[in-house]
Amino acid sequence: MRDTADKVDLSACRLCVIGNLGSGKKDGKQQARAIREALEGRVAEFALRETDRGERLPGLARQAVEDGFDIVVAYGGDGTQSAVAGALAGTETAMGVLPGGTFNYFARDLGVGETVEDALETLLDARVRRVDVGQIENLVFLNNVSLGAYPHILKTREGIYKRWGRSRLAAYWSVLVAMRRLRHPMRLTAKVDGQARNFTTALVFVARSAYQLDSFGLDGADAIRAGNFAVLIARARRPLPLLRSAFRLAFGLSAKDSDFDLIITDSLTIETGKRQQLIAHDGEKTRMVSPFDLQVRHGALKVLVPADGSSKTKGAEA
């Protein structure tokens, strides 16, 4: 498939959908039927490969590339999109996006639609666009990476989801519960262009989603669109003021730039006092060894977006 502004001829493409049955709240089998009905018969070859184990997603995506599919479509939340993108980045295989999670920041950033129905319309009338992705060590991410308080919020959120189900309210409640347990801030060094800056903080948020920062009301979205990271380092060190900052981030209604130091760069190294650190990335979490090298991989991923350049996301730029 050529990287072109022309519309994708879907009828000439072999297309594989990688589905995460554990994403979102909707019936996975019902959604799978809707996806199959929308795409099967409109492509040269159609395959649907599903799993309820998130750790299997990268392998399924890599296998689809090896099997010669022209397009690999990820169905699921941001963690699913990130897992599939990590397998496709640097290849000539194009990625399609079907949102199936709670927040779906990547789908909104691309403007492909906030529902599966809208995103299917995009796939049927699409063009290819190259986009940047973030990378920390050998791990690709699409929206954000964070250290400190946020990974622990995710751990708390998993328990709340299991008990009360997935919802935005449950996600926000997990912020309150996790922050109550916060006691000790991190000491870290951020190195950019050979210059080192030392911080004592409870939260580092490395953003790659312009849509997410816009929704939070924070600076840095234009820098992301220009191919950089927006690195937000919380100034608060104690639980109560940090709770206010984290709550502003969670609700995205009254975030304040004064709560954070902002670093704009497309590559940096972060070193923490602990050898191993829990890292959150696109709603998932992984334990990694410090120091952490982060870089923007420019134009590394080919994605399908609306052919006419419009956006199916409310409030997003085309």
PDB file of C-alpha atoms in Angstrom:
ATOM      1  CA  MET A   1       0.000   0.000   0.000  1.00  0.00           C
ATOM      2  CA  ARG A   2       1.384   3.425  -0.950  1.00  0.00           C
ATOM      3  CA  ASP A   3       1.593   6.261   1.593  1.00  0.00           C
ATOM      4  CA  THR A   4      -0.592   8.703  -0.279  1.00  0.00           C
ATOM      5  CA  ALA A   5      -3.239  11.361   0.096  1.00  0.00           C
ATOM      6  CA  ASP A   6      -5.433   9.273  -2.217  1.00  0.00           C
ATOM      7  CA  LYS A   7      -8.230   7.133  -0.814  1.00  0.00           C
ATOM      8  CA  VAL A   8      -7.377   3.583   0.165  1.00  0.00           C
ATOM      9  CA  ASP A   9      -8.853   0.984  -2.200  1.00  0.00           C
ATOM     10  CA  LEU A  10     -10.151  -1.304   0.528  1.00  0.00           C
ATOM     11  CA  SER A  11     -11.334  -3.916  -1.974  1.00  0.00           C
ATOM     12  CA  ALA A  12      -7.695  -4.581  -2.910  1.00  0.00           C
ATOM     13  CA  CYS A  13      -6.481  -4.917   0.695  1.00  0.00           C
ATOM     14  CA  ARG A  14      -6.059  -7.872   3.001  1.00  0.00           C
ATOM     15  CA  LEU A  15      -7.380  -6.741   6.375  1.00  0.00           C
ATOM     16  CA  CYS A  16      -7.053  -8.304   9.834  1.00  0.00           C
ATOM     17  CA  VAL A  17      -8.905  -7.080  12.928  1.00  0.00           C
ATOM     18  CA  ILE A  18      -7.203  -7.701  16.279  1.00  0.00           C
ATOM     19  CA  GLY A  19      -9.864  -7.580  19.011  1.00  0.00           C
ATOM     20  CA  ASN A  20      -9.477  -7.280  22.780  1.00  0.00           C
ATOM     21  CA  LEU A  21     -12.512  -8.916  24.381  1.00  0.00           C
ATOM     22  CA  GLY A  22     -11.571  -7.400  27.733  1.00  0.00           C
ATOM     23  CA  SER A  23     -11.872  -3.768  26.594  1.00  0.00           C
ATOM     24  CA  GLY A  24     -14.772  -1.486  27.433  1.00  0.00           C
ATOM     25  CA  LYS A  25     -18.240  -2.348  28.647  1.00  0.00           C
ATOM     26  CA  LYS A  26     -20.004  -3.517  25.479  1.00  0.00           C
ATOM     27  CA  ASP A  27     -20.691  -7.124  24.504  1.00  0.00           C
ATOM     28  CA  GLY A  28     -17.580  -8.293  22.671  1.00  0.00           C
ATOM     29  CA  LYS A  29     -19.358 -10.927  20.563  1.00  0.00           C
ATOM     30  CA  GLN A  30     -22.014  -8.453  19.459  1.00  0.00           C
ATOM     31  CA  GLN A  31     -19.369  -5.913  18.448  1.00  0.00           C
ATOM     32  CA  ALA A  32     -17.396  -8.613  16.618  1.00  0.00           C
ATOM     33  CA  ARG A  33     -20.482  -9.458  14.547  1.00  0.00           C
ATOM     34  CA  ALA A  34     -21.001  -5.787  13.699  1.00  0.00           C
ATOM     35  CA  ILE A  35     -17.364  -5.417  12.637  1.00  0.00           C
ATOM     36  CA  ARG A  36     -17.488  -8.551  10.507  1.00  0.00           C
ATOM     37  CA  GLU A  37     -20.748  -7.478   8.808  1.00  0.00           C
ATOM     38  CA  ALA A  38     -19.310  -4.036   8.029  1.00  0.00           C
ATOM     39  CA  LEU A  39     -15.993  -5.197   6.573  1.00  0.00           C
ATOM     40  CA  GLU A  40     -16.282  -8.756   5.278  1.00  0.00           C
ATOM     41  CA  GLY A  41     -16.986  -8.728   1.558  1.00  0.00           C
ATOM     42  CA  ARG A  42     -15.554  -5.225   1.139  1.00  0.00           C
ATOM     43  CA  VAL A  43     -11.918  -6.324   1.350  1.00  0.00           C
ATOM     44  CA  ALA A  44      -9.790  -8.797  -0.593  1.00  0.00           C
ATOM     45  CA  GLU A  45      -9.413 -10.924   2.535  1.00  0.00           C
ATOM     46  CA  PHE A  46     -10.873 -10.513   6.016  1.00  0.00           C
ATOM     47  CA  ALA A  47      -9.700 -12.055   9.293  1.00  0.00           C
ATOM     48  CA  LEU A  48     -10.798 -11.473  12.884  1.00  0.00           C
ATOM     49  CA  ARG A  49      -8.444 -12.589  15.649  1.00  0.00           C
ATOM     50  CA  GLU A  50      -9.558 -12.069  19.234  1.00  0.00           C
ATOM     51  CA  THR A  51      -8.173 -12.551  22.720  1.00  0.00           C
ATOM     52  CA  ASP A  52      -9.186 -11.707  26.270  1.00  0.00           C
ATOM     53  CA  ARG A  53      -5.543 -11.561  27.359  1.00  0.00           C
ATOM     54  CA  GLY A  54      -3.898  -8.212  26.716  1.00  0.00           C
ATOM     55  CA  GLU A  55      -0.376  -9.661  26.745  1.00  0.00           C
ATOM     56  CA  ARG A  56      -1.219 -11.647  23.600  1.00  0.00           C
ATOM     57  CA  LEU A  57      -2.051  -8.577  21.505  1.00  0.00           C
ATOM     58  CA  PRO A  58       1.491  -7.697  20.316  1.00  0.00           C
ATOM     59  CA  GLY A  59       2.062 -11.287  19.190  1.00  0.00           C
ATOM     60  CA  LEU A  60      -1.228 -11.381  17.281  1.00  0.00           C
ATOM     61  CA  ALA A  61      -0.359  -8.094  15.565  1.00  0.00           C
ATOM     62  CA  ARG A  62       3.163  -9.249  14.665  1.00  0.00           C
ATOM     63  CA  GLN A  63       1.738 -12.477  13.245  1.00  0.00           C
ATOM     64  CA  ALA A  64      -0.702 -10.465  11.099  1.00  0.00           C
ATOM     65  CA  VAL A  65       2.241  -8.491   9.691  1.00  0.00           C
ATOM     66  CA  GLU A  66       4.143 -11.717   8.996  1.00  0.00           C
ATOM     67  CA  ASP A  67       1.037 -13.140   7.309  1.00  0.00           C
ATOM     68  CA  GLY A  68       1.148 -10.269   4.831  1.00  0.00           C
ATOM     69  CA  PHE A  69      -1.988  -8.296   5.765  1.00  0.00           C
ATOM     70  CA  ASP A  70      -2.018  -4.777   4.308  1.00  0.00           C
ATOM     71  CA  ILE A  71      -4.095  -3.352   7.164  1.00  0.00           C
ATOM     72  CA  VAL A  72      -4.235  -4.419  10.804  1.00  0.00           C
ATOM     73  CA  VAL A  73      -7.167  -2.915  12.716  1.00  0.00           C
ATOM     74  CA  ALA A  74      -7.035  -2.685  16.510  1.00  0.00           C
ATOM     75  CA  TYR A  75     -10.371  -2.974  18.306  1.00  0.00           C
ATOM     76  CA  GLY A  76     -10.219  -1.951  21.959  1.00  0.00           C
ATOM     77  CA  GLY A  77      -9.111   0.799  24.316  1.00  0.00           C
ATOM     78  CA  ASP A  78      -5.921   2.827  24.311  1.00  0.00           C
ATOM     79  CA  GLY A  79      -3.909  -0.055  25.768  1.00  0.00           C
ATOM     80  CA  THR A  80      -4.992  -2.260  22.869  1.00  0.00           C
ATOM     81  CA  GLN A  81      -4.223   0.451  20.314  1.00  0.00           C
ATOM     82  CA  SER A  82      -0.774   0.935  21.840  1.00  0.00           C
ATOM     83  CA  ALA A  83      -0.001  -2.797  21.866  1.00  0.00           C
ATOM     84  CA  VAL A  84      -0.898  -3.154  18.182  1.00  0.00           C
ATOM     85  CA  ALA A  85       0.896   0.068  17.221  1.00  0.00           C
ATOM     86  CA  GLY A  86       4.064  -1.221  18.871  1.00  0.00           C
ATOM     87  CA  ALA A  87       4.045  -4.200  16.506  1.00  0.00           C
ATOM     88  CA  LEU A  88       3.280  -2.095  13.402  1.00  0.00           C
ATOM     89  CA  ALA A  89       5.572   0.895  13.996  1.00  0.00           C
ATOM     90  CA  GLY A  90       8.426   0.890  11.509  1.00  0.00           C
ATOM     91  CA  THR A  91       6.634  -1.478   9.101  1.00  0.00           C
ATOM     92  CA  GLU A  92       4.697  -0.737   5.919  1.00  0.00           C
ATOM     93  CA  THR A  93       1.525  -2.277   7.347  1.00  0.00           C
ATOM     94  CA  ALA A  94      -1.174   0.335   7.955  1.00  0.00           C
ATOM     95  CA  MET A  95      -3.170   0.468  11.175  1.00  0.00           C
ATOM     96  CA  GLY A  96      -6.886   1.002  11.531  1.00  0.00           C
ATOM     97  CA  VAL A  97      -8.472   2.129  14.800  1.00  0.00           C
ATOM     98  CA  LEU A  98     -11.786   0.970  16.274  1.00  0.00           C
ATOM     99  CA  PRO A  99     -12.274   2.529  19.741  1.00  0.00           C
ATOM    100  CA  GLY A 100     -13.580   0.163  22.408  1.00  0.00           C
ATOM    101  CA  GLY A 101     -12.281   1.509  25.698  1.00  0.00           C
ATOM    102  CA  THR A 102     -13.171   4.082  28.345  1.00  0.00           C
ATOM    103  CA  PHE A 103     -11.350   7.208  27.116  1.00  0.00           C
ATOM    104  CA  ASN A 104     -10.149   6.345  23.561  1.00  0.00           C
ATOM    105  CA  TYR A 105      -7.701   9.249  23.367  1.00  0.00           C
ATOM    106  CA  PHE A 106      -5.833   7.895  20.332  1.00  0.00           C
ATOM    107  CA  ALA A 107      -9.011   7.546  18.260  1.00  0.00           C
ATOM    108  CA  ARG A 108     -10.070  11.047  19.272  1.00  0.00           C
ATOM    109  CA  ASP A 109      -6.642  12.478  18.484  1.00  0.00           C
ATOM    110  CA  LEU A 110      -6.789  10.996  14.978  1.00  0.00           C
ATOM    111  CA  GLY A 111     -10.376  12.139  14.453  1.00  0.00           C
ATOM    112  CA  VAL A 112     -11.510   8.676  13.283  1.00  0.00           C
ATOM    113  CA  GLY A 113     -14.583   8.705  15.526  1.00  0.00           C
ATOM    114  CA  GLU A 114     -15.512   8.111  19.144  1.00  0.00           C
ATOM    115  CA  THR A 115     -17.692   5.059  18.456  1.00  0.00           C
ATOM    116  CA  VAL A 116     -17.102   1.819  16.594  1.00  0.00           C
ATOM    117  CA  GLU A 117     -19.804   2.797  14.091  1.00  0.00           C
ATOM    118  CA  ASP A 118     -18.114   6.118  13.236  1.00  0.00           C
ATOM    119  CA  ALA A 119     -14.680   4.474  13.066  1.00  0.00           C
ATOM    120  CA  LEU A 120     -15.996   1.794  10.691  1.00  0.00           C
ATOM    121  CA  GLU A 121     -17.195   4.595   8.398  1.00  0.00           C
ATOM    122  CA  THR A 122     -13.644   5.969   8.479  1.00  0.00           C
ATOM    123  CA  LEU A 123     -12.176   2.608   7.461  1.00  0.00           C
ATOM    124  CA  LEU A 124     -14.554   2.417   4.505  1.00  0.00           C
ATOM    125  CA  ASP A 125     -13.520   5.874   3.273  1.00  0.00           C
ATOM    126  CA  ALA A 126      -9.928   6.354   4.396  1.00  0.00           C
ATOM    127  CA  ARG A 127      -6.514   7.604   3.408  1.00  0.00           C
ATOM    128  CA  VAL A 128      -3.119   6.772   4.927  1.00  0.00           C
ATOM    129  CA  ARG A 129      -1.343   9.231   7.211  1.00  0.00           C
ATOM    130  CA  ARG A 130       2.001   8.816   8.936  1.00  0.00           C
ATOM    131  CA  VAL A 131       2.015   9.761  12.622  1.00  0.00           C
ATOM    132  CA  ASP A 132       4.613  10.038  15.359  1.00  0.00           C
ATOM    133  CA  VAL A 133       4.729   7.627  18.289  1.00  0.00           C
ATOM    134  CA  GLY A 134       6.518   7.794  21.611  1.00  0.00           C
ATOM    135  CA  GLN A 135       8.987   5.203  22.801  1.00  0.00           C
ATOM    136  CA  ILE A 136      10.397   4.500  26.267  1.00  0.00           C
ATOM    137  CA  GLU A 137      13.234   2.005  26.015  1.00  0.00           C
ATOM    138  CA  ASN A 138      11.789  -0.651  23.639  1.00  0.00           C
ATOM    139  CA  LEU A 139       8.135   0.101  24.448  1.00  0.00           C
ATOM    140  CA  VAL A 140       5.969   2.131  22.051  1.00  0.00           C
ATOM    141  CA  PHE A 141       3.244   4.394  23.474  1.00  0.00           C
ATOM    142  CA  LEU A 142       0.649   6.621  21.813  1.00  0.00           C
ATOM    143  CA  ASN A 143      -0.796   8.916  24.488  1.00  0.00           C
ATOM    144  CA  ASN A 144       1.344   9.115  27.598  1.00  0.00           C
ATOM    145  CA  VAL A 145       3.879   7.594  29.936  1.00  0.00           C
ATOM    146  CA  SER A 146       3.913   8.456  33.621  1.00  0.00           C
ATOM    147  CA  LEU A 147       5.888   7.783  36.767  1.00  0.00           C
ATOM    148  CA  GLY A 148       4.998   8.233  40.411  1.00  0.00           C
ATOM    149  CA  ALA A 149       1.399   8.623  41.510  1.00  0.00           C
ATOM    150  CA  TYR A 150      -0.362   7.700  38.263  1.00  0.00           C
ATOM    151  CA  PRO A 151       0.835   4.072  37.970  1.00  0.00           C
ATOM    152  CA  HIS A 152      -0.488   3.522  41.488  1.00  0.00           C
ATOM    153  CA  ILE A 153      -3.790   5.090  40.452  1.00  0.00           C
ATOM    154  CA  LEU A 154      -3.980   2.447  37.701  1.00  0.00           C
ATOM    155  CA  LYS A 155      -3.354  -0.350  40.190  1.00  0.00           C
ATOM    156  CA  THR A 156      -6.152   0.997  42.379  1.00  0.00           C
ATOM    157  CA  ARG A 157      -8.417   1.440  39.357  1.00  0.00           C
ATOM    158  CA  GLU A 158      -8.108  -2.228  38.411  1.00  0.00           C
ATOM    159  CA  GLY A 159      -9.472  -3.259  41.797  1.00  0.00           C
ATOM    160  CA  ILE A 160     -12.325  -0.736  41.578  1.00  0.00           C
ATOM    161  CA  TYR A 161     -13.199  -1.899  38.038  1.00  0.00           C
ATOM    162  CA  LYS A 162     -13.378  -5.523  39.200  1.00  0.00           C
ATOM    163  CA  ARG A 163     -15.741  -4.585  42.014  1.00  0.00           C
ATOM    164  CA  TRP A 164     -17.893  -1.859  40.422  1.00  0.00           C
ATOM    165  CA  GLY A 165     -17.361  -2.215  36.676  1.00  0.00           C
ATOM    166  CA  ARG A 166     -15.712   0.087  34.135  1.00  0.00           C
ATOM    167  CA  SER A 167     -16.835   3.709  34.057  1.00  0.00           C
ATOM    168  CA  ARG A 168     -15.360   7.185  34.094  1.00  0.00           C
ATOM    169  CA  LEU A 169     -16.739   7.705  37.588  1.00  0.00           C
ATOM    170  CA  ALA A 170     -14.874   4.603  38.770  1.00  0.00           C
ATOM    171  CA  ALA A 171     -11.710   5.885  37.094  1.00  0.00           C
ATOM    172  CA  TYR A 172     -11.994   9.233  38.868  1.00  0.00           C
ATOM    173  CA  TRP A 173     -12.781   7.588  42.211  1.00  0.00           C
ATOM    174  CA  SER A 174      -9.562   5.574  41.887  1.00  0.00           C
ATOM    175  CA  VAL A 175      -7.646   8.876  41.885  1.00  0.00           C
ATOM    176  CA  LEU A 176      -9.034   9.726  45.313  1.00  0.00           C
ATOM    177  CA  VAL A 177      -8.373   6.291  46.753  1.00  0.00           C
ATOM    178  CA  ALA A 178      -4.832   6.032  45.386  1.00  0.00           C
ATOM    179  CA  MET A 179      -3.810   9.534  46.428  1.00  0.00           C
ATOM    180  CA  ARG A 180      -4.749   8.805  50.031  1.00  0.00           C
ATOM    181  CA  ARG A 181      -1.960   6.225  50.039  1.00  0.00           C
ATOM    182  CA  LEU A 182       0.697   8.553  48.639  1.00  0.00           C
ATOM    183  CA  ARG A 183       3.408   9.349  51.151  1.00  0.00           C
ATOM    184  CA  HIS A 184       6.837   9.798  49.561  1.00  0.00           C
ATOM    185  CA  PRO A 185       7.701  11.871  46.458  1.00  0.00           C
ATOM    186  CA  MET A 186      10.365  10.812  43.948  1.00  0.00           C
ATOM    187  CA  ARG A 187      13.759  12.339  43.393  1.00  0.00           C
ATOM    188  CA  LEU A 188      14.679  12.318  39.730  1.00  0.00           C
ATOM    189  CA  THR A 189      16.970  13.839  37.125  1.00  0.00           C
ATOM    190  CA  ALA A 190      15.713  14.808  33.667  1.00  0.00           C
ATOM    191  CA  LYS A 191      18.418  15.145  30.987  1.00  0.00           C
ATOM    192  CA  VAL A 192      17.622  17.084  27.809  1.00  0.00           C
ATOM    193  CA  ASP A 193      20.287  18.007  25.228  1.00  0.00           C
ATOM    194  CA  GLY A 194      23.027  17.218  27.718  1.00  0.00           C
ATOM    195  CA  GLN A 195      21.556  19.483  30.395  1.00  0.00           C
ATOM    196  CA  ALA A 196      20.414  17.913  33.669  1.00  0.00           C
ATOM    197  CA  ARG A 197      17.619  19.224  35.914  1.00  0.00           C
ATOM    198  CA  ASN A 198      16.804  17.774  39.322  1.00  0.00           C
ATOM    199  CA  PHE A 199      13.252  17.470  40.658  1.00  0.00           C
ATOM    200  CA  THR A 200      11.473  16.239  43.748  1.00  0.00           C
ATOM    201  CA  THR A 201       7.981  15.330  42.633  1.00  0.00           C
ATOM    202  CA  ALA A 202       5.157  12.831  43.034  1.00  0.00           C
ATOM    203  CA  LEU A 203       4.061  12.749  39.385  1.00  0.00           C
ATOM    204  CA  VAL A 204       5.762  12.873  35.975  1.00  0.00           C
ATOM    205  CA  PHE A 205       3.470  12.850  32.935  1.00  0.00           C
ATOM    206  CA  VAL A 206       5.053  12.527  29.467  1.00  0.00           C
ATOM    207  CA  ALA A 207       2.313  13.418  26.985  1.00  0.00           C
ATOM    208  CA  ARG A 208       2.068  12.462  23.300  1.00  0.00           C
ATOM    209  CA  SER A 209      -1.663  13.140  22.825  1.00  0.00           C
ATOM    210  CA  ALA A 210      -2.558  16.688  21.844  1.00  0.00           C
ATOM    211  CA  TYR A 211      -6.246  15.882  22.302  1.00  0.00           C
ATOM    212  CA  GLN A 212      -5.629  14.719  25.867  1.00  0.00           C
ATOM    213  CA  LEU A 213      -3.736  17.883  26.832  1.00  0.00           C
ATOM    214  CA  ASP A 214      -6.388  20.067  25.203  1.00  0.00           C
ATOM    215  CA  SER A 215      -9.059  18.261  27.206  1.00  0.00           C
ATOM    216  CA  PHE A 216      -7.025  18.774  30.380  1.00  0.00           C
ATOM    217  CA  GLY A 217      -6.726  22.499  29.624  1.00  0.00           C
ATOM    218  CA  LEU A 218      -2.926  22.375  29.760  1.00  0.00           C
ATOM    219  CA  ASP A 219      -0.225  23.891  27.553  1.00  0.00           C
ATOM    220  CA  GLY A 220       1.822  21.654  25.298  1.00  0.00           C
ATOM    221  CA  ALA A 221      -0.681  20.422  22.710  1.00  0.00           C
ATOM    222  CA  ASP A 222       0.823  22.529  19.895  1.00  0.00           C
ATOM    223  CA  ALA A 223       4.304  21.256  20.782  1.00  0.00           C
ATOM    224  CA  ILE A 224       3.013  17.688  20.505  1.00  0.00           C
ATOM    225  CA  ARG A 225       1.518  18.430  17.084  1.00  0.00           C
ATOM    226  CA  ALA A 226       4.966  19.725  16.097  1.00  0.00           C
ATOM    227  CA  GLY A 227       6.515  16.359  16.966  1.00  0.00           C
ATOM    228  CA  ASN A 228       7.578  16.748  20.601  1.00  0.00           C
ATOM    229  CA  PHE A 229       6.778  15.424  24.044  1.00  0.00           C
ATOM    230  CA  ALA A 230       5.120  17.687  26.585  1.00  0.00           C
ATOM    231  CA  VAL A 231       6.710  16.578  29.871  1.00  0.00           C
ATOM    232  CA  LEU A 232       4.669  17.704  32.896  1.00  0.00           C
ATOM    233  CA  ILE A 233       6.334  17.461  36.301  1.00  0.00           C
ATOM    234  CA  ALA A 234       4.064  18.134  39.274  1.00  0.00           C
ATOM    235  CA  ARG A 235       5.336  20.809  41.638  1.00  0.00           C
ATOM    236  CA  ALA A 236       3.294  19.539  44.570  1.00  0.00           C
ATOM    237  CA  ARG A 237       5.133  17.139  46.884  1.00  0.00           C
ATOM    238  CA  ARG A 238       2.612  16.519  49.642  1.00  0.00           C
ATOM    239  CA  PRO A 239      -0.585  14.441  49.323  1.00  0.00           C
ATOM    240  CA  LEU A 240      -3.202  17.202  49.655  1.00  0.00           C
ATOM    241  CA  PRO A 241      -1.899  19.696  47.048  1.00  0.00           C
ATOM    242  CA  LEU A 242      -0.939  16.834  44.727  1.00  0.00           C
ATOM    243  CA  LEU A 243      -4.451  15.457  45.093  1.00  0.00           C
ATOM    244  CA  ARG A 244      -5.802  18.766  43.795  1.00  0.00           C
ATOM    245  CA  SER A 245      -3.455  18.641  40.782  1.00  0.00           C
ATOM    246  CA  ALA A 246      -4.262  15.001  40.049  1.00  0.00           C
ATOM    247  CA  PHE A 247      -7.975  15.646  40.359  1.00  0.00           C
ATOM    248  CA  ARG A 248      -7.735  18.520  37.875  1.00  0.00           C
ATOM    249  CA  LEU A 249      -5.949  16.182  35.475  1.00  0.00           C
ATOM    250  CA  ALA A 250      -8.522  13.432  35.989  1.00  0.00           C
ATOM    251  CA  PHE A 251     -11.530  15.642  35.313  1.00  0.00           C
ATOM    252  CA  GLY A 252      -9.846  17.790  32.661  1.00  0.00           C
ATOM    253  CA  LEU A 253     -11.982  20.776  33.604  1.00  0.00           C
ATOM    254  CA  SER A 254      -9.806  23.047  35.687  1.00  0.00           C
ATOM    255  CA  ALA A 255      -6.213  21.907  35.246  1.00  0.00           C
ATOM    256  CA  LYS A 256      -3.657  24.630  35.911  1.00  0.00           C
ATOM    257  CA  ASP A 257      -0.312  25.110  34.195  1.00  0.00           C
ATOM    258  CA  SER A 258       1.012  26.530  37.471  1.00  0.00           C
ATOM    259  CA  ASP A 259       0.684  23.048  38.994  1.00  0.00           C
ATOM    260  CA  PHE A 260       3.438  21.704  36.715  1.00  0.00           C
ATOM    261  CA  ASP A 261       6.859  22.401  35.283  1.00  0.00           C
ATOM    262  CA  LEU A 262       6.757  21.905  31.508  1.00  0.00           C
ATOM    263  CA  ILE A 263       9.591  20.543  29.355  1.00  0.00           C
ATOM    264  CA  ILE A 264       9.244  20.457  25.545  1.00  0.00           C
ATOM    265  CA  THR A 265      11.551  18.028  23.738  1.00  0.00           C
ATOM    266  CA  ASP A 266      11.511  15.052  21.378  1.00  0.00           C
ATOM    267  CA  SER A 267      14.009  13.046  23.435  1.00  0.00           C
ATOM    268  CA  LEU A 268      15.093  12.891  27.067  1.00  0.00           C
ATOM    269  CA  THR A 269      16.443  10.606  29.764  1.00  0.00           C
ATOM    270  CA  ILE A 270      14.808  10.289  33.187  1.00  0.00           C
ATOM    271  CA  GLU A 271      16.763   8.786  36.058  1.00  0.00           C
ATOM    272  CA  THR A 272      15.131   7.998  39.391  1.00  0.00           C
ATOM    273  CA  GLY A 273      16.540   7.059  42.765  1.00  0.00           C
ATOM    274  CA  LYS A 274      14.999   3.605  42.537  1.00  0.00           C
ATOM    275  CA  ARG A 275      16.555   1.069  40.209  1.00  0.00           C
ATOM    276  CA  GLN A 276      13.137  -0.332  39.306  1.00  0.00           C
ATOM    277  CA  GLN A 277      10.091   1.869  38.810  1.00  0.00           C
ATOM    278  CA  LEU A 278       6.467   1.156  37.995  1.00  0.00           C
ATOM    279  CA  ILE A 279       5.665   2.885  34.684  1.00  0.00           C
ATOM    280  CA  ALA A 280       2.169   3.613  33.377  1.00  0.00           C
ATOM    281  CA  HIS A 281       1.763   3.696  29.590  1.00  0.00           C
ATOM    282  CA  ASP A 282      -1.540   4.234  27.778  1.00  0.00           C
ATOM    283  CA  GLY A 283      -3.563   2.839  30.663  1.00  0.00           C
ATOM    284  CA  GLU A 284      -1.312  -0.184  31.206  1.00  0.00           C
ATOM    285  CA  LYS A 285       1.596  -0.593  33.605  1.00  0.00           C
ATOM    286  CA  THR A 286       5.061  -2.168  33.423  1.00  0.00           C
ATOM    287  CA  ARG A 287       7.972  -2.324  35.847  1.00  0.00           C
ATOM    288  CA  MET A 288      11.130  -0.979  34.174  1.00  0.00           C
ATOM    289  CA  VAL A 289      14.756  -0.314  35.128  1.00  0.00           C
ATOM    290  CA  SER A 290      16.034   3.273  35.493  1.00  0.00           C
ATOM    291  CA  PRO A 291      17.358   5.296  33.705  1.00  0.00           C
ATOM    292  CA  PHE A 292      14.628   5.605  31.065  1.00  0.00           C
ATOM    293  CA  ASP A 293      15.409   6.825  27.553  1.00  0.00           C
ATOM    294  CA  LEU A 294      12.417   8.380  25.777  1.00  0.00           C
ATOM    295  CA  GLN A 295      12.202   9.517  22.164  1.00  0.00           C
ATOM    296  CA  VAL A 296       9.631  10.502  19.569  1.00  0.00           C
ATOM    297  CA  ARG A 297       9.762   8.215  16.544  1.00  0.00           C
ATOM    298  CA  HIS A 298       8.748  10.609  13.792  1.00  0.00           C
ATOM    299  CA  GLY A 299       6.360   9.246  11.153  1.00  0.00           C
ATOM    300  CA  ALA A 300       6.900   5.672  12.357  1.00  0.00           C
ATOM    301  CA  LEU A 301       3.267   4.545  12.166  1.00  0.00           C
ATOM    302  CA  LYS A 302       0.914   4.464   9.174  1.00  0.00           C
ATOM    303  CA  VAL A 303      -2.730   4.922  10.211  1.00  0.00           C
ATOM    304  CA  LEU A 304      -6.051   5.214   8.397  1.00  0.00           C
ATOM    305  CA  VAL A 305      -7.848   8.550   8.826  1.00  0.00           C
ATOM    306  CA  PRO A 306     -10.897  10.111   7.122  1.00  0.00           C
ATOM    307  CA  ALA A 307     -10.194  10.504   3.399  1.00  0.00           C
ATOM    308  CA  ASP A 308     -11.621  14.021   3.215  1.00  0.00           C
ATOM    309  CA  GLY A 309      -9.429  15.299   6.061  1.00  0.00           C
ATOM    310  CA  SER A 310     -12.410  15.903   8.330  1.00  0.00           C
ATOM    311  CA  SER A 311     -12.698  14.747  11.931  1.00  0.00           C
ATOM    312  CA  LYS A 312     -15.396  12.528  13.419  1.00  0.00           C
ATOM    313  CA  THR A 313     -14.294  13.570  16.921  1.00  0.00           C
ATOM    314  CA  LYS A 314     -16.132  16.349  18.703  1.00  0.00           C
ATOM    315  CA  GLY A 315     -13.912  19.328  19.325  1.00  0.00           C
ATOM    316  CA  ALA A 316     -10.870  17.833  17.542  1.00  0.00           C
ATOM    317  CA  GLU A 317      -8.879  19.422  14.775  1.00  0.00           C
ATOM    318  CA  ALA A 318      -8.721  17.701  11.425  1.00  0.00           C
TER     319      ALA A 318
END
